[in-house]
Coordinates of C-alpha atoms and ligand atoms in Angstrom, one line a residue:
Chain A
M1 CA 6.9 -113.7 11.5
L2 CA 7.0 -111.4 14.5
L3 CA 4.4 -108.7 14.5
T4 CA 5.6 -105.1 14.8
R5 CA 3.8 -102.5 16.9
D6 CA 2.2 -101.0 13.8
D7 CA 0.6 -104.4 13.0
W8 CA -1.5 -104.5 16.1
Y9 CA -1.6 -100.9 17.3
E10 CA -4.8 -99.9 15.6
L11 CA -6.7 -102.8 17.0
S12 CA -5.4 -102.6 20.5
R13 CA -6.0 -98.9 21.0
D14 CA -9.7 -99.4 20.6
V15 CA -10.1 -102.0 23.3
D16 CA -12.8 -100.7 25.6
W17 CA -15.3 -101.7 28.2
E18 CA -18.9 -102.4 27.3
L19 CA -21.0 -100.9 30.0
D20 CA -23.9 -103.1 31.5
H21 CA -24.6 -101.6 34.8
V22 CA -24.5 -97.8 34.1
D23 CA -25.1 -95.7 31.1
R24 CA -22.2 -94.0 29.4
A25 CA -23.0 -90.5 30.6
T26 CA -22.8 -91.8 34.2
A27 CA -19.5 -93.5 33.6
F28 CA -18.1 -90.6 31.6
P29 CA -19.8 -87.4 33.0
A30 CA -19.5 -84.5 30.6
N31 CA -18.0 -82.3 33.3
W32 CA -15.0 -84.6 33.5
T33 CA -14.6 -85.6 29.9
G34 CA -15.2 -82.1 28.6
A35 CA -16.8 -83.7 25.5
D36 CA -20.2 -81.9 25.8
G37 CA -21.5 -81.0 22.4
I38 CA -19.0 -83.2 20.6
P39 CA -20.6 -86.3 18.9
E40 CA -19.2 -89.6 20.1
K41 CA -18.3 -90.6 16.6
A42 CA -16.0 -87.6 16.3
W43 CA -13.5 -89.3 18.5
D44 CA -12.9 -92.0 15.9
A45 CA -10.7 -89.4 14.1
W46 CA -8.5 -89.2 17.2
E47 CA -5.1 -90.3 15.9
E48 CA -2.2 -90.1 18.3
P49 CA 0.9 -88.5 16.7
F50 CA 3.2 -90.4 19.1
R51 CA 2.5 -94.1 19.3
V52 CA 3.5 -95.8 22.5
S53 CA 3.2 -99.4 23.6
Y54 CA 3.6 -100.5 27.2
R55 CA 6.6 -102.7 26.3
D56 CA 8.4 -99.8 24.6
Y57 CA 7.5 -97.5 27.4
V58 CA 9.0 -99.5 30.2
R59 CA 12.1 -100.2 28.3
L60 CA 12.7 -96.5 27.4
Q61 CA 11.8 -95.1 30.8
R62 CA 14.2 -97.6 32.4
E63 CA 17.0 -96.4 30.1
K64 CA 16.2 -92.7 30.7
E65 CA 16.2 -93.3 34.5
S66 CA 19.5 -95.1 34.6
G67 CA 21.0 -92.3 32.4
V68 CA 19.9 -89.5 34.8
K69 CA 20.9 -91.5 37.8
A70 CA 24.4 -92.3 36.6
V71 CA 25.1 -88.6 35.8
S72 CA 23.6 -87.4 39.1
Q73 CA 25.6 -89.9 41.2
A74 CA 28.8 -89.1 39.5
L75 CA 28.3 -85.3 39.9
V76 CA 27.0 -85.3 43.5
R77 CA 30.1 -87.4 44.4
S78 CA 32.5 -85.1 42.7
G79 CA 31.2 -82.0 44.5
T80 CA 30.2 -80.1 41.4
Y81 CA 27.4 -78.3 43.1
E82 CA 29.7 -76.4 45.5
K83 CA 31.6 -75.0 42.5
L84 CA 28.6 -73.5 40.8
D85 CA 28.0 -69.8 40.6
P86 CA 25.7 -68.8 43.5
G87 CA 23.7 -66.6 41.1
H88 CA 22.9 -69.7 39.0
V89 CA 22.0 -72.0 41.8
A90 CA 19.1 -69.7 42.7
A91 CA 17.5 -70.8 39.4
S92 CA 17.5 -74.4 40.6
H93 CA 16.1 -73.5 44.0
L94 CA 13.4 -71.6 42.3
H95 CA 12.7 -74.5 40.0
M96 CA 12.5 -77.2 42.6
G97 CA 10.3 -75.1 44.9
T98 CA 7.8 -74.0 42.3
T99 CA 7.8 -77.1 39.9
C100 CA 8.2 -80.3 41.9
M101 CA 4.6 -80.3 43.2
V102 CA 3.3 -79.1 39.8
E103 CA 4.6 -82.4 38.5
Y104 CA 2.7 -84.1 41.2
M105 CA -0.5 -82.2 40.3
A106 CA 0.1 -83.4 36.8
V107 CA -0.1 -87.0 38.0
T108 CA -3.7 -86.3 39.1
M109 CA -4.5 -84.6 35.7
Q110 CA -3.1 -87.5 33.7
S111 CA -5.0 -89.9 36.0
R112 CA -8.2 -88.1 35.1
M113 CA -7.4 -88.5 31.4
C114 CA -6.7 -92.1 31.9
R115 CA -10.1 -92.6 33.6
F116 CA -12.3 -90.0 31.9
A117 CA -10.9 -89.1 28.5
P118 CA -13.5 -89.5 25.8
T119 CA -11.7 -92.1 23.8
P120 CA -9.9 -95.3 24.9
R121 CA -7.0 -94.3 22.7
W122 CA -6.4 -91.2 24.8
R123 CA -7.1 -93.1 28.0
S124 CA -4.3 -95.5 27.2
L125 CA -1.9 -92.6 26.7
G126 CA -3.1 -91.1 30.1
V127 CA -1.5 -94.2 31.8
F128 CA 1.9 -93.3 30.4
G129 CA 1.4 -89.6 31.2
M130 CA 0.6 -90.5 34.8
L131 CA 3.7 -92.7 35.1
D132 CA 5.7 -89.9 33.5
E133 CA 4.6 -87.3 36.0
T134 CA 5.3 -89.6 38.9
R135 CA 8.8 -90.0 37.5
H136 CA 9.2 -86.2 37.3
T137 CA 8.1 -85.7 40.9
Q138 CA 10.4 -88.3 42.1
L139 CA 13.4 -87.0 40.1
D140 CA 12.9 -83.6 41.5
L141 CA 12.6 -85.0 45.1
R142 CA 15.7 -87.1 44.6
F143 CA 17.7 -84.3 43.2
S144 CA 16.7 -82.0 46.0
H145 CA 17.3 -84.6 48.6
D146 CA 20.9 -85.2 47.4
L147 CA 21.6 -81.5 47.7
L148 CA 19.8 -80.8 50.9
K149 CA 23.0 -81.0 52.9
H150 CA 24.4 -78.1 50.9
D151 CA 21.3 -75.9 51.1
P152 CA 18.1 -76.0 53.1
R153 CA 16.3 -74.3 50.2
F154 CA 16.1 -77.7 48.5
D155 CA 13.7 -78.6 51.3
W156 CA 11.2 -76.4 49.4
A157 CA 10.8 -79.0 46.7
Q158 CA 8.5 -80.7 49.1
K159 CA 7.6 -77.9 51.4
A160 CA 6.7 -75.0 49.1
F161 CA 3.2 -76.0 48.3
H162 CA 2.4 -76.4 52.0
T163 CA 3.3 -72.7 52.6
N164 CA 1.7 -69.4 51.7
E165 CA 4.7 -68.0 49.9
W166 CA 3.1 -65.6 47.4
G167 CA 4.9 -66.8 44.3
V168 CA 4.1 -70.3 45.1
L169 CA 0.4 -69.3 45.6
A170 CA 0.5 -67.7 42.1
V171 CA 1.8 -70.9 40.6
K172 CA -0.6 -73.1 42.5
N173 CA -3.5 -70.8 41.5
F174 CA -2.8 -71.4 37.8
F175 CA -2.3 -75.1 38.0
D176 CA -5.2 -75.7 40.4
D177 CA -7.2 -74.2 37.6
I178 CA -5.8 -75.9 34.5
M179 CA -4.7 -79.2 36.0
L180 CA -6.8 -80.1 39.0
S181 CA -10.1 -78.4 38.1
A182 CA -10.1 -78.7 34.3
D183 CA -12.0 -81.3 32.4
C184 CA -10.0 -83.5 30.0
V185 CA -10.6 -81.5 26.9
E186 CA -9.7 -78.2 28.6
A187 CA -6.7 -79.7 30.3
A188 CA -5.5 -80.9 26.9
M189 CA -5.7 -77.3 25.5
A190 CA -4.3 -75.5 28.5
T191 CA -1.8 -78.0 29.9
S192 CA -0.9 -80.5 27.2
L193 CA -0.7 -77.9 24.4
T194 CA 0.0 -74.6 26.0
V195 CA 2.2 -75.5 28.9
E196 CA 3.8 -78.9 27.9
H197 CA 4.1 -78.3 24.2
G198 CA 4.8 -74.6 24.5
F199 CA 6.2 -73.1 27.6
T200 CA 7.9 -75.9 29.4
N201 CA 10.5 -75.9 26.6
I202 CA 11.6 -72.5 27.8
Q203 CA 12.4 -73.9 31.2
F204 CA 13.3 -77.5 30.4
V205 CA 15.2 -77.2 27.2
A206 CA 16.3 -73.5 26.8
L207 CA 17.2 -72.9 30.5
A208 CA 18.7 -76.3 30.6
A209 CA 21.1 -75.2 27.9
D210 CA 22.0 -72.2 30.1
A211 CA 22.4 -74.5 33.0
M212 CA 24.7 -76.7 31.0
A213 CA 26.9 -73.7 30.0
A214 CA 27.0 -72.7 33.7
G215 CA 28.4 -76.2 34.5
D216 CA 25.3 -77.5 36.2
I217 CA 25.3 -80.8 34.2
N218 CA 23.2 -82.6 36.8
W219 CA 20.3 -80.2 36.7
S220 CA 20.5 -79.6 33.0
N221 CA 20.4 -83.3 32.4
L222 CA 17.5 -83.8 34.7
L223 CA 15.5 -81.1 32.9
S224 CA 16.0 -82.3 29.4
S225 CA 15.3 -85.9 30.4
I226 CA 12.0 -84.8 31.9
Q227 CA 11.2 -82.9 28.7
T228 CA 11.6 -86.0 26.6
D229 CA 8.5 -87.3 28.4
E230 CA 6.7 -83.9 28.1
A231 CA 7.4 -83.8 24.4
R232 CA 5.7 -87.2 24.0
H233 CA 2.7 -86.9 26.2
A234 CA 2.0 -83.2 25.2
Q235 CA 1.1 -84.7 21.8
L236 CA -2.2 -86.0 23.0
G237 CA -3.4 -82.4 22.8
F238 CA -3.1 -82.3 19.0
P239 CA -5.7 -84.9 18.0
T240 CA -8.0 -83.4 20.7
L241 CA -7.5 -80.0 19.1
Q242 CA -8.3 -81.5 15.7
V243 CA -11.6 -82.9 17.0
L244 CA -12.4 -79.5 18.7
M245 CA -11.6 -77.6 15.5
E246 CA -14.2 -79.8 13.7
H247 CA -16.9 -79.3 16.3
D248 CA -16.2 -76.3 18.4
P249 CA -13.3 -74.2 17.1
Q250 CA -14.3 -71.1 19.1
R251 CA -13.8 -73.1 22.4
A252 CA -10.4 -74.2 21.3
Q253 CA -9.3 -70.7 20.4
Q254 CA -10.5 -69.3 23.7
A255 CA -9.1 -72.0 25.9
L256 CA -5.7 -71.6 24.2
D257 CA -5.7 -67.8 24.4
V258 CA -6.5 -67.8 28.1
A259 CA -3.9 -70.4 28.9
F260 CA -1.3 -68.7 26.7
W261 CA -1.5 -65.4 28.5
R262 CA -1.5 -67.0 32.0
S263 CA 1.5 -69.2 31.0
A264 CA 3.3 -66.2 29.5
R265 CA 2.9 -64.3 32.8
L266 CA 4.0 -67.2 34.9
F267 CA 7.1 -68.0 32.9
Q268 CA 8.0 -64.3 33.0
T269 CA 8.2 -64.9 36.7
L270 CA 9.9 -68.3 36.8
T271 CA 12.2 -68.4 33.8
G272 CA 12.7 -64.8 32.7
P273 CA 14.7 -63.7 35.8
A274 CA 16.7 -67.0 35.8
M275 CA 17.8 -66.5 32.2
D276 CA 18.4 -62.8 32.0
Y277 CA 19.6 -62.1 35.6
Y278 CA 20.6 -65.2 37.5
T279 CA 22.6 -67.0 34.8
P280 CA 26.2 -65.6 34.7
V281 CA 26.3 -63.2 31.8
D282 CA 29.1 -64.9 29.9
Q283 CA 27.2 -68.2 30.1
R284 CA 23.9 -67.0 28.7
K285 CA 23.1 -68.7 25.4
M286 CA 20.4 -66.2 24.4
S287 CA 18.0 -63.8 26.1
F288 CA 14.7 -64.8 27.5
K289 CA 13.0 -62.9 24.7
E290 CA 15.1 -64.6 22.0
F291 CA 14.3 -68.0 23.6
M292 CA 10.6 -67.1 23.7
L293 CA 10.7 -66.1 20.0
E294 CA 12.4 -69.4 19.2
W295 CA 10.2 -71.7 21.3
I296 CA 6.9 -70.0 21.7
V297 CA 6.5 -67.9 18.5
N298 CA 8.4 -69.8 15.9
H299 CA 7.9 -73.3 17.4
H300 CA 4.5 -73.3 19.2
E301 CA 2.4 -70.7 17.5
R302 CA 3.3 -72.0 14.1
I303 CA 1.8 -75.4 14.7
L304 CA -1.4 -73.9 16.1
E305 CA -1.7 -72.0 12.8
D306 CA -1.4 -75.3 11.1
Y307 CA -4.6 -76.4 12.8
G308 CA -6.4 -73.3 11.7
L309 CA -6.1 -71.2 14.8
A310 CA -5.5 -67.5 14.9
K311 CA -2.9 -65.8 17.0
P312 CA -4.4 -64.5 20.3
W313 CA -6.3 -61.2 19.8
Y314 CA -3.9 -59.5 22.3
W315 CA -0.8 -60.5 20.3
D316 CA 0.5 -56.8 20.3
R317 CA 0.1 -56.7 24.0
F318 CA 1.9 -60.0 24.4
L319 CA 4.9 -58.7 22.3
L320 CA 5.0 -55.6 24.5
S321 CA 4.9 -57.7 27.6
L322 CA 7.6 -60.0 26.2
E323 CA 9.9 -56.9 26.1
N324 CA 9.1 -55.9 29.7
G325 CA 7.1 -58.3 31.9
H326 CA 10.0 -60.4 33.2
H327 CA 12.1 -57.3 33.9
A328 CA 9.2 -56.0 36.0
M329 CA 8.9 -59.4 37.8
H330 CA 12.7 -59.4 38.4
L331 CA 12.8 -55.9 39.8
G332 CA 9.8 -56.7 42.0
T333 CA 11.1 -60.1 43.2
W334 CA 14.5 -58.6 44.0
F335 CA 12.9 -55.7 45.9
W336 CA 10.6 -58.0 47.8
R337 CA 13.6 -60.4 48.3
P338 CA 12.7 -61.3 52.0
T339 CA 9.5 -62.9 50.6
L340 CA 11.5 -65.3 48.4
F341 CA 13.0 -68.7 49.4
W342 CA 15.9 -68.2 47.0
K343 CA 18.7 -65.5 46.8
P344 CA 18.2 -63.4 43.6
N345 CA 21.0 -61.9 41.7
A346 CA 20.3 -58.2 40.9
G347 CA 22.2 -58.8 37.7
V348 CA 22.7 -55.1 36.9
S349 CA 26.5 -54.7 37.1
K350 CA 27.9 -52.5 34.3
A351 CA 28.7 -55.6 32.1
E352 CA 25.3 -57.1 32.7
R353 CA 23.6 -53.8 31.9
E354 CA 25.4 -53.6 28.6
W355 CA 24.1 -57.1 27.8
L356 CA 20.6 -56.1 28.8
R357 CA 20.8 -52.9 26.7
E358 CA 21.9 -54.9 23.7
K359 CA 19.1 -57.5 24.0
Y360 CA 16.4 -55.0 25.0
P361 CA 16.9 -51.5 23.5
T362 CA 14.2 -50.1 25.8
W363 CA 15.7 -51.5 29.0
E364 CA 17.5 -48.4 30.2
D365 CA 14.5 -46.1 29.9
N366 CA 12.0 -48.7 31.2
W367 CA 14.1 -50.3 33.9
G368 CA 17.6 -48.9 34.2
V369 CA 16.4 -45.7 35.8
L370 CA 14.6 -47.6 38.6
W371 CA 17.8 -49.7 39.2
D372 CA 19.8 -46.4 39.3
E373 CA 17.6 -45.4 42.3
V374 CA 18.3 -48.7 44.0
I375 CA 22.1 -48.4 43.3
A376 CA 22.2 -44.9 44.7
N377 CA 20.5 -46.0 47.8
V378 CA 22.7 -49.1 48.3
N379 CA 25.8 -47.0 47.8
A380 CA 24.6 -44.3 50.2
G381 CA 24.0 -47.0 52.8
R382 CA 20.2 -46.4 52.8
M383 CA 19.4 -50.1 52.7
D384 CA 15.9 -49.5 54.2
K385 CA 15.0 -47.7 51.0
T386 CA 15.9 -50.8 49.0
L387 CA 13.6 -53.0 51.0
P388 CA 9.8 -53.3 51.2
E389 CA 7.6 -52.1 54.1
T390 CA 4.4 -53.3 52.6
L391 CA 3.0 -55.9 50.3
P392 CA 2.5 -55.2 46.6
S393 CA -1.1 -55.0 45.2
L394 CA -1.8 -58.2 43.3
C395 CA -3.8 -59.1 40.2
N396 CA -7.0 -60.9 41.0
L397 CA -6.3 -63.3 38.1
T398 CA -2.6 -64.0 37.8
Q399 CA -1.8 -63.2 41.5
L400 CA 1.2 -61.2 40.3
P401 CA 1.8 -57.6 41.2
L402 CA -0.2 -54.9 39.5
G403 CA 2.1 -53.0 37.1
S404 CA 4.2 -56.0 36.3
A405 CA 2.9 -56.9 32.8
Y406 CA 4.4 -54.0 30.9
S407 CA 6.8 -51.1 31.6
R408 CA 6.7 -48.3 34.1
H409 CA 5.1 -46.2 31.3
E410 CA 2.0 -48.4 31.2
L411 CA 0.5 -48.3 34.6
A412 CA -3.2 -47.5 33.8
P413 CA -5.5 -49.4 36.2
H414 CA -7.6 -52.3 35.0
Q415 CA -10.5 -52.7 37.4
L416 CA -14.1 -53.9 37.5
T417 CA -16.8 -54.5 40.1
Y418 CA -18.5 -57.9 40.2
N419 CA -21.1 -58.7 42.8
G420 CA -20.2 -55.6 44.8
R421 CA -16.5 -56.5 45.0
L422 CA -13.7 -54.5 43.3
Y423 CA -11.3 -56.6 41.3
S424 CA -8.0 -55.3 39.9
F425 CA -5.9 -56.8 37.1
D426 CA -2.3 -56.5 35.9
S427 CA -3.4 -56.0 32.3
E428 CA -6.5 -55.7 30.1
V429 CA -5.8 -59.3 29.0
S430 CA -6.1 -60.6 32.5
Q431 CA -9.3 -58.6 32.9
W432 CA -10.6 -60.2 29.7
V433 CA -9.9 -63.7 31.1
F434 CA -11.8 -62.9 34.3
E435 CA -14.7 -61.5 32.4
L436 CA -15.0 -64.7 30.3
D437 CA -15.9 -66.7 33.4
P438 CA -16.1 -64.5 36.5
E439 CA -17.6 -67.2 38.7
R440 CA -14.5 -69.3 38.2
Y441 CA -12.1 -66.6 39.6
A442 CA -14.3 -64.3 41.7
G443 CA -14.1 -66.3 45.0
H444 CA -10.3 -66.4 45.1
R445 CA -8.6 -63.9 47.5
T446 CA -5.1 -62.7 46.9
V447 CA -2.5 -62.4 49.6
V448 CA -3.4 -58.8 50.0
D449 CA -7.1 -59.6 50.3
R450 CA -6.2 -62.0 53.1
F451 CA -3.9 -59.4 54.7
I452 CA -6.7 -56.8 54.7
G453 CA -9.1 -59.4 56.0
G454 CA -7.0 -59.8 59.1
E455 CA -5.9 -63.4 58.4
I456 CA -2.2 -62.5 58.6
Q457 CA -1.1 -61.4 62.0
P458 CA 0.6 -59.4 63.1
M459 CA -0.3 -57.0 60.3
S460 CA 3.3 -56.2 59.3
L461 CA 5.8 -57.4 56.8
E462 CA 7.2 -59.6 59.6
G463 CA 3.7 -61.1 60.1
G464 CA 3.5 -61.6 56.4
L465 CA 6.8 -63.4 56.2
L466 CA 5.9 -65.7 59.1
W467 CA 2.6 -66.5 57.4
M468 CA 4.5 -67.3 54.2
G469 CA 6.7 -69.8 56.0
L470 CA 9.9 -67.9 55.3
T471 CA 12.4 -68.8 58.0
P472 CA 15.8 -67.0 58.3
E473 CA 17.8 -69.9 56.8
V474 CA 16.0 -69.7 53.4
M475 CA 14.8 -66.1 53.3
G476 CA 16.0 -64.3 50.2
D477 CA 18.7 -61.6 50.1
D478 CA 20.9 -60.3 47.3
V479 CA 23.1 -63.2 46.4
Y480 CA 26.3 -61.2 46.0
Q481 CA 25.7 -59.0 49.1
Y482 CA 25.4 -55.9 46.8
A483 CA 29.0 -56.2 45.6
W484 CA 27.9 -55.3 42.1
A485 CA 26.8 -51.9 43.2
R486 CA 30.3 -50.8 44.2
E487 CA 31.5 -50.1 40.7
Y488 CA 28.8 -47.4 40.6
A489 CA 30.0 -45.8 43.8
A490 CA 32.4 -43.3 42.3
L491 CA 29.7 -42.3 39.9
V492 CA 27.3 -41.5 42.7
E493 CA 29.9 -39.4 44.5
T494 CA 30.8 -37.2 41.5
E495 CA 27.3 -36.9 40.0
A496 CA 25.5 -36.1 43.2
G497 CA 27.8 -33.7 45.1
T498 CA 25.8 -33.9 48.3
L499 CA 26.5 -37.7 48.5
A500 CA 30.2 -37.3 48.2
G501 CA 32.1 -39.5 50.6
V502 CA 29.2 -41.7 51.6
P503 CA 30.3 -45.1 52.7
V504 CA 29.8 -48.0 50.2
A505 CA 27.3 -50.5 51.6
G506 CA 28.9 -53.5 53.3
E507 CA 32.1 -51.7 54.2
Chain B
M1 CA 21.5 -82.9 0.2
P2 CA 23.2 -79.8 1.6
I3 CA 23.5 -79.4 5.3
V4 CA 23.4 -75.8 6.5
E5 CA 24.7 -75.1 10.0
L6 CA 23.4 -71.9 11.7
D7 CA 24.4 -70.5 15.1
T8 CA 21.3 -68.4 15.4
D9 CA 17.8 -69.1 14.3
Q10 CA 16.5 -65.6 14.6
A11 CA 15.8 -65.4 10.9
L12 CA 14.8 -69.1 10.5
D13 CA 12.0 -70.0 8.3
T14 CA 9.0 -70.8 10.5
D15 CA 8.0 -73.6 8.1
L16 CA 10.9 -75.7 9.3
V17 CA 10.0 -79.0 10.9
G18 CA 12.0 -81.8 12.5
P19 CA 13.6 -83.1 15.7
V20 CA 15.5 -81.4 18.5
I21 CA 18.1 -83.9 19.8
R22 CA 20.5 -83.7 22.8
S23 CA 24.0 -83.2 21.5
G24 CA 26.1 -86.3 20.9
E25 CA 26.6 -89.3 18.7
L26 CA 22.9 -89.7 18.0
A27 CA 22.4 -86.1 16.9
E28 CA 25.2 -86.5 14.4
A29 CA 23.7 -89.7 13.0
V30 CA 20.2 -88.0 12.8
I31 CA 21.7 -85.2 10.8
D32 CA 23.2 -87.6 8.2
A33 CA 20.1 -89.8 8.1
V34 CA 17.8 -86.8 7.6
A35 CA 20.0 -85.6 4.8
E36 CA 19.8 -89.0 3.2
D37 CA 16.0 -89.4 3.7
N38 CA 15.2 -85.9 2.3
P39 CA 17.4 -85.8 -0.8
D40 CA 15.7 -82.7 -2.3
A41 CA 15.6 -80.7 0.9
E42 CA 18.1 -78.4 2.6
V43 CA 18.9 -79.7 6.1
V44 CA 19.1 -76.8 8.6
V45 CA 21.1 -77.6 11.7
V46 CA 21.1 -75.3 14.7
D47 CA 23.6 -76.3 17.3
R48 CA 23.1 -74.9 20.8
D49 CA 25.8 -77.0 22.4
D50 CA 23.2 -78.7 24.7
Y51 CA 20.7 -79.5 22.0
V52 CA 20.7 -79.5 18.2
R53 CA 17.8 -78.7 15.9
V54 CA 17.7 -80.8 12.7
H55 CA 15.1 -79.4 10.4
T56 CA 13.9 -79.4 6.8
R57 CA 11.1 -77.3 5.3
K58 CA 7.5 -78.5 5.6
E59 CA 8.3 -82.2 5.8
C60 CA 11.1 -84.0 7.4
R61 CA 11.4 -87.8 7.1
L62 CA 13.6 -90.0 9.2
T63 CA 13.8 -93.7 8.4
L64 CA 15.0 -96.5 10.6
T65 CA 17.2 -97.8 7.7
S66 CA 19.2 -94.6 7.3
L67 CA 19.5 -94.0 11.0
V68 CA 20.9 -97.6 11.6
K69 CA 23.3 -97.0 8.7
H70 CA 24.7 -93.8 10.0
L71 CA 24.7 -94.9 13.6
G72 CA 26.5 -98.1 12.6
R73 CA 24.5 -100.3 15.1
P74 CA 21.1 -101.8 15.5
Y75 CA 18.5 -99.3 16.6
Q76 CA 14.7 -98.7 17.0
L77 CA 13.1 -95.4 16.2
S78 CA 11.2 -95.5 19.5
L79 CA 14.5 -95.1 21.3
L80 CA 14.9 -91.7 19.7
E81 CA 12.6 -90.4 22.5
I82 CA 15.4 -90.9 25.1
D83 CA 17.4 -88.1 23.5
M84 CA 14.6 -86.0 22.0
P85 CA 13.4 -83.3 24.4
S86 CA 11.4 -81.6 21.7
F87 CA 10.6 -81.4 18.0
K88 CA 9.1 -78.9 15.7
G89 CA 5.9 -79.5 13.7
R90 CA 3.4 -82.3 13.6
L91 CA 4.5 -85.9 14.0
R92 CA 3.6 -89.3 12.6
T93 CA 5.4 -92.2 14.2
R94 CA 5.7 -95.7 12.6
V95 CA 8.1 -98.5 13.4
D96 CA 10.1 -97.9 10.2
E97 CA 9.7 -94.1 9.8
Y98 CA 9.1 -90.8 11.7
V99 CA 7.7 -87.9 9.7
W100 CA 7.5 -84.3 11.0
F101 CA 5.3 -82.1 8.8
Y102 CA 2.9 -79.1 8.4
D103 CA -0.3 -79.4 6.5
R104 CA -0.5 -75.7 5.7
Ligands
LIG1 FE1 6.0 -83.3 34.0
LIG2 FE1 3.7 -83.2 31.6

């Protein structure tokens, strides 16, 4: 009788080297395994939720690949991309530029697990994870390469991480920390559980549903195919969490709370604007907040509770940020649009505003009034007032603008001095993260620090753009050329008598 | 084995567990198989056009036998991964059965 995988799995997963020439601590240094303080025996309880054999793996991945390729070839040939809404395609530019190289960083992280993880069971899964992330990188590169002839912005799939574009630096800062510099146990908490089991669902499943509705079958299909790998290899975090809950629950809670806040802030930047502003309003499945409640609160936090973890201490602040943070990031990125490599949609036409009001009852008071100012300036032809002259002050932890975590009513400064240097934070939570391990973050200089330090020349916005690698053919501008503001023009004229008769921008 | 279809999961019980499958023939077969494998449970289906949640409360079993029956062709549970971008709850995978569950 033929053996099934379950017949031999438990034997094969424990196949391991016996070390003769070096001792264990040399072969598996604690600063790479992250297993300090955890007895070696503890790892015998490490039970992978998702069993994988190499034979199955190759067969499945081959099938996934041919599926994605078939869809993509058919769609590229039929010219689907040219028919997509220009507001929506910005979401795919943003994705490829900020995510492709994170997939590549994840190859390194998985390779570290496959070499240094504290149990052979986990090391075997690291091999599959490494191959998964190689696939994701190559999928993104192939997708971008196919579409490069339509838009030079797809070049940023490869280029972005070699530039100093500020948003890319913020992404890189986080993943340098939790993928490239983290030991295996910490990477399992921060990357496998928080990012891969939690937040990537927002981009790769929820936004994929929006993309499908917007007719972008090629991209949507690529995203959800990638997430089928993520859903599997993210699972290695759970048995690791189980071991940690036995031996060092405090460490698990802290690592997860830190990664949760940093992920929330990052996805407010990457996914929030794409869902609530770039996706055409009649094609939006749900709001960013609703998707976050579905995937992060209902889906991700519930399973952490099952392992005995508490919600992060800052839960109330997270919920406040959930209402506001991505609106702040959207207003900020739109205003600083020359510093982007994609074309943002303002997304505040009357119909879009009605949708925003319905989804976020506080939106008008927190954000609408600021957009009214922008609209008045656009309609009065004062375009200079809608564009930046300086750089925004940035958080020394998240690298995102100060004032972008909550609403305009919550702008209290969060600052501390460490070794004689002043550090500023976008929130009390980011400050808390810094204070847990100041040495880890203190040496990093934000874009503004580098500007003040004279590294960016000439010291002007133009110098900054040059330093960020933003060339004219990719530089961001309003994707609809401000057409959405015109429906407010009459309003401006009647409400503000002195502005009566001002030309509408673009005419 | 009632199947309840919802178009929003705002008020969904957080104790639900089970797979999220890309829409299509497989998702339909998974719904029927889960209904058969969890005879005492209410099967909650949330269809988001692109993906479908197929959940039951606290524990959700899916056996190879029922899935093959409802799919009408030979199958292996490991193939599920190809069309499963996510799932809710803990998971235990065996050749003849997948189980999603919560302990608490
Ligand atoms: Fe990945
Ligand atoms: Fe991954």
